[in-house]
Tab-separated table of C-alpha atoms in Angstrom:
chain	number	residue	atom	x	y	z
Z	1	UNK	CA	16.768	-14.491	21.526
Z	2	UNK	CA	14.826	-14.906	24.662
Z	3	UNK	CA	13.138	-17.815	25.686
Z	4	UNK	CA	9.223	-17.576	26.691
Z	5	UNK	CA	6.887	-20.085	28.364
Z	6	UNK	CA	3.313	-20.641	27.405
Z	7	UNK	CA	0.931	-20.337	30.388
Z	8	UNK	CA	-2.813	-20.750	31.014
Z	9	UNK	CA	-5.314	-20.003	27.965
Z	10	UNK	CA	-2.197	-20.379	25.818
Z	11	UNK	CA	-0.669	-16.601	27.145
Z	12	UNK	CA	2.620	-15.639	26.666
Z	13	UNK	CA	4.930	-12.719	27.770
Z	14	UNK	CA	6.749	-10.388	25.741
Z	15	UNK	CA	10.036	-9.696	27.459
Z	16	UNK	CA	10.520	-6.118	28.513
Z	17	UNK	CA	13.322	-5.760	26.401
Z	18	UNK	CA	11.643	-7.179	22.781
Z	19	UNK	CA	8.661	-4.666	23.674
Z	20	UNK	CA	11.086	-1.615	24.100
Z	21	UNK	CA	13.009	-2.341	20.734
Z	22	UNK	CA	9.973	-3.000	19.144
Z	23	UNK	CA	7.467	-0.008	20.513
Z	24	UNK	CA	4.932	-2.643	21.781
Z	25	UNK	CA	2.800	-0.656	24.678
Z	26	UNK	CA	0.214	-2.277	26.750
Z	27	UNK	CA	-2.972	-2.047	24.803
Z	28	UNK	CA	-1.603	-2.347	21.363
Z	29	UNK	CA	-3.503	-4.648	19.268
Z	30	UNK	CA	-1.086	-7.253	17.556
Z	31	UNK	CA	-1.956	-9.425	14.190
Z	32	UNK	CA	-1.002	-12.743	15.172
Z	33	UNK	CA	-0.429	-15.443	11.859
Z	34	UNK	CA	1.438	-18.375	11.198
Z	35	UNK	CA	4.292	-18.490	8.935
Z	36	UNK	CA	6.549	-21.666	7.758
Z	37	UNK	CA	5.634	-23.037	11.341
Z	38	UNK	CA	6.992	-20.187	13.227
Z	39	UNK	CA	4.187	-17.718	15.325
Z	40	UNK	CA	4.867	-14.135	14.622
Z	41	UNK	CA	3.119	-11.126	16.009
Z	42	UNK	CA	3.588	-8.024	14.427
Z	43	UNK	CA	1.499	-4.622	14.720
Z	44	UNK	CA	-0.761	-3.135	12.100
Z	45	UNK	CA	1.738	-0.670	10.661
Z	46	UNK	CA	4.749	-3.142	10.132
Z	47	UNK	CA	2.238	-5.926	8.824
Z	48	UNK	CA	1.236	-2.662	5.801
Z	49	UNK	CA	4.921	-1.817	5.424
Z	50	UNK	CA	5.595	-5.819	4.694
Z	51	UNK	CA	2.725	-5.612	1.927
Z	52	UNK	CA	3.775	-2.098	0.575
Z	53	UNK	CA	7.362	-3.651	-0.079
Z	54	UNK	CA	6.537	-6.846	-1.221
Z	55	UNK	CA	4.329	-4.937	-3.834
Z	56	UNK	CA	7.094	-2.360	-4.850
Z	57	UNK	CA	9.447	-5.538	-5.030
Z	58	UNK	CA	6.917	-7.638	-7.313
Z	59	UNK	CA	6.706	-4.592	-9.643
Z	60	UNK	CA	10.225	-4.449	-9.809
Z	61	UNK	CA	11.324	-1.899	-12.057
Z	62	UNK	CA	7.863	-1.181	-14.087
Z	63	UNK	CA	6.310	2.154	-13.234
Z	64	UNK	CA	2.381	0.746	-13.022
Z	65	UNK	CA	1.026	3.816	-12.242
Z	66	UNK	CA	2.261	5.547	-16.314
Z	67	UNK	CA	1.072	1.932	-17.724
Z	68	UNK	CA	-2.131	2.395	-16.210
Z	69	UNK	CA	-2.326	5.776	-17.683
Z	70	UNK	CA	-0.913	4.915	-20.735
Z	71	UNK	CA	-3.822	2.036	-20.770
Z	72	UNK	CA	-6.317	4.401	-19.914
Z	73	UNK	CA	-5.083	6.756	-23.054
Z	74	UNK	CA	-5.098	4.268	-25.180
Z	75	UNK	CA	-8.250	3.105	-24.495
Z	76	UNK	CA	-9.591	6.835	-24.646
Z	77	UNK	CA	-8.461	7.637	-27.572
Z	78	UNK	CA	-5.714	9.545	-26.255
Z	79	UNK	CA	-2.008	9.420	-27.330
Z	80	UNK	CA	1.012	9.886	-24.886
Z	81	UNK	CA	1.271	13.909	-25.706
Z	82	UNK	CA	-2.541	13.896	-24.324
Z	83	UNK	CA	-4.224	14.309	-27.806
Z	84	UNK	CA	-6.736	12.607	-29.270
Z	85	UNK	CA	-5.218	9.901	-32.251
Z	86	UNK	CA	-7.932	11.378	-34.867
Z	87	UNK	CA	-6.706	15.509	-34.311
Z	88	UNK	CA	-5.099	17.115	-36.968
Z	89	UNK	CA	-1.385	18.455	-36.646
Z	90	UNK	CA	-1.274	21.366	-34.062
Z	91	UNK	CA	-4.602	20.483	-33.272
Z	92	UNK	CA	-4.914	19.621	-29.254
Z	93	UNK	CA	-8.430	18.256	-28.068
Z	94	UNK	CA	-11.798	20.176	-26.598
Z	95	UNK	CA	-13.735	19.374	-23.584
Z	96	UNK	CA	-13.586	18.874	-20.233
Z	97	UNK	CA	-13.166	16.520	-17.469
Z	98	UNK	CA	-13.142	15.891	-13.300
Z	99	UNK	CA	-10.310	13.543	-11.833
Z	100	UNK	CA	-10.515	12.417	-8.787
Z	101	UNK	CA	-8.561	10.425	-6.653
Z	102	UNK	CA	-8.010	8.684	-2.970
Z	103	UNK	CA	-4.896	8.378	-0.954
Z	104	UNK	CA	-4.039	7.858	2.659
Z	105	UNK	CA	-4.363	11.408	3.649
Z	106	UNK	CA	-7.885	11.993	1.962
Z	107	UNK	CA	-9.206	11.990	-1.599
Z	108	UNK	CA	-10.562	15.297	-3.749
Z	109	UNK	CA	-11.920	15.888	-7.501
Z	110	UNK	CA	-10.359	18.347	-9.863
Z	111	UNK	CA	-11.557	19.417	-12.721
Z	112	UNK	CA	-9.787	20.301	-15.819
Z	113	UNK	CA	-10.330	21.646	-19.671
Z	114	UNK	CA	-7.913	21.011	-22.595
């Protein structure tokens, strides 16, 4: 633990050694908040990685993404095999559709017949 001391404006300095084990390089931007009374400064990457596992951790061992698409089907019409409830036996469903999605490296639409 090192100990800092607050100067004019309210500045602080990050010891050379905390911004070597942490990556910090001059010109990073840092998200300052307040938590339990402590001051914690964190970049913009670990801040997402905190969210991304306390969402994984909330969902615990549910797999949202097949209940949303079991949701969706249901609400569709659709069954878990991806047929419509009303089709006959052997009988898959007609038409066609476009999917499209979003993620971090870009988003796209497929389309798709059944």
């Amino acid at each position: 633990m090192a100990l800092v001391k607050m100067g004019k404006q309210g500045r602080i300095v990050i010891p050379a050694e905390i911004r070597s084990r942490l990556d910090f390089e001059e010109g990073d931007e840092l998200r300052v908040r307040v938590d339990e009374g402590r001051l914690v400064l964190e970049s913009p990457s670990a801040a997402l990685a905190a969210v991304r596992k306390k969402l994984s951790e909330g969902a615990g061992s549910r797999n949202l993404t097949d209940e949303l698409i079991e949701r969706r089907r249901a609400e569709s019409g659709l069954g878990q095999a991806g047929r419509r409830a009303d089709a006959g036996a052997g009988r898959t469903g007609s038409g066609s559709g476009q999917v499209s999605w979003q993620s971090e490296s870009g988003s796209g639409q497929s389309n798709y017949e059944r």
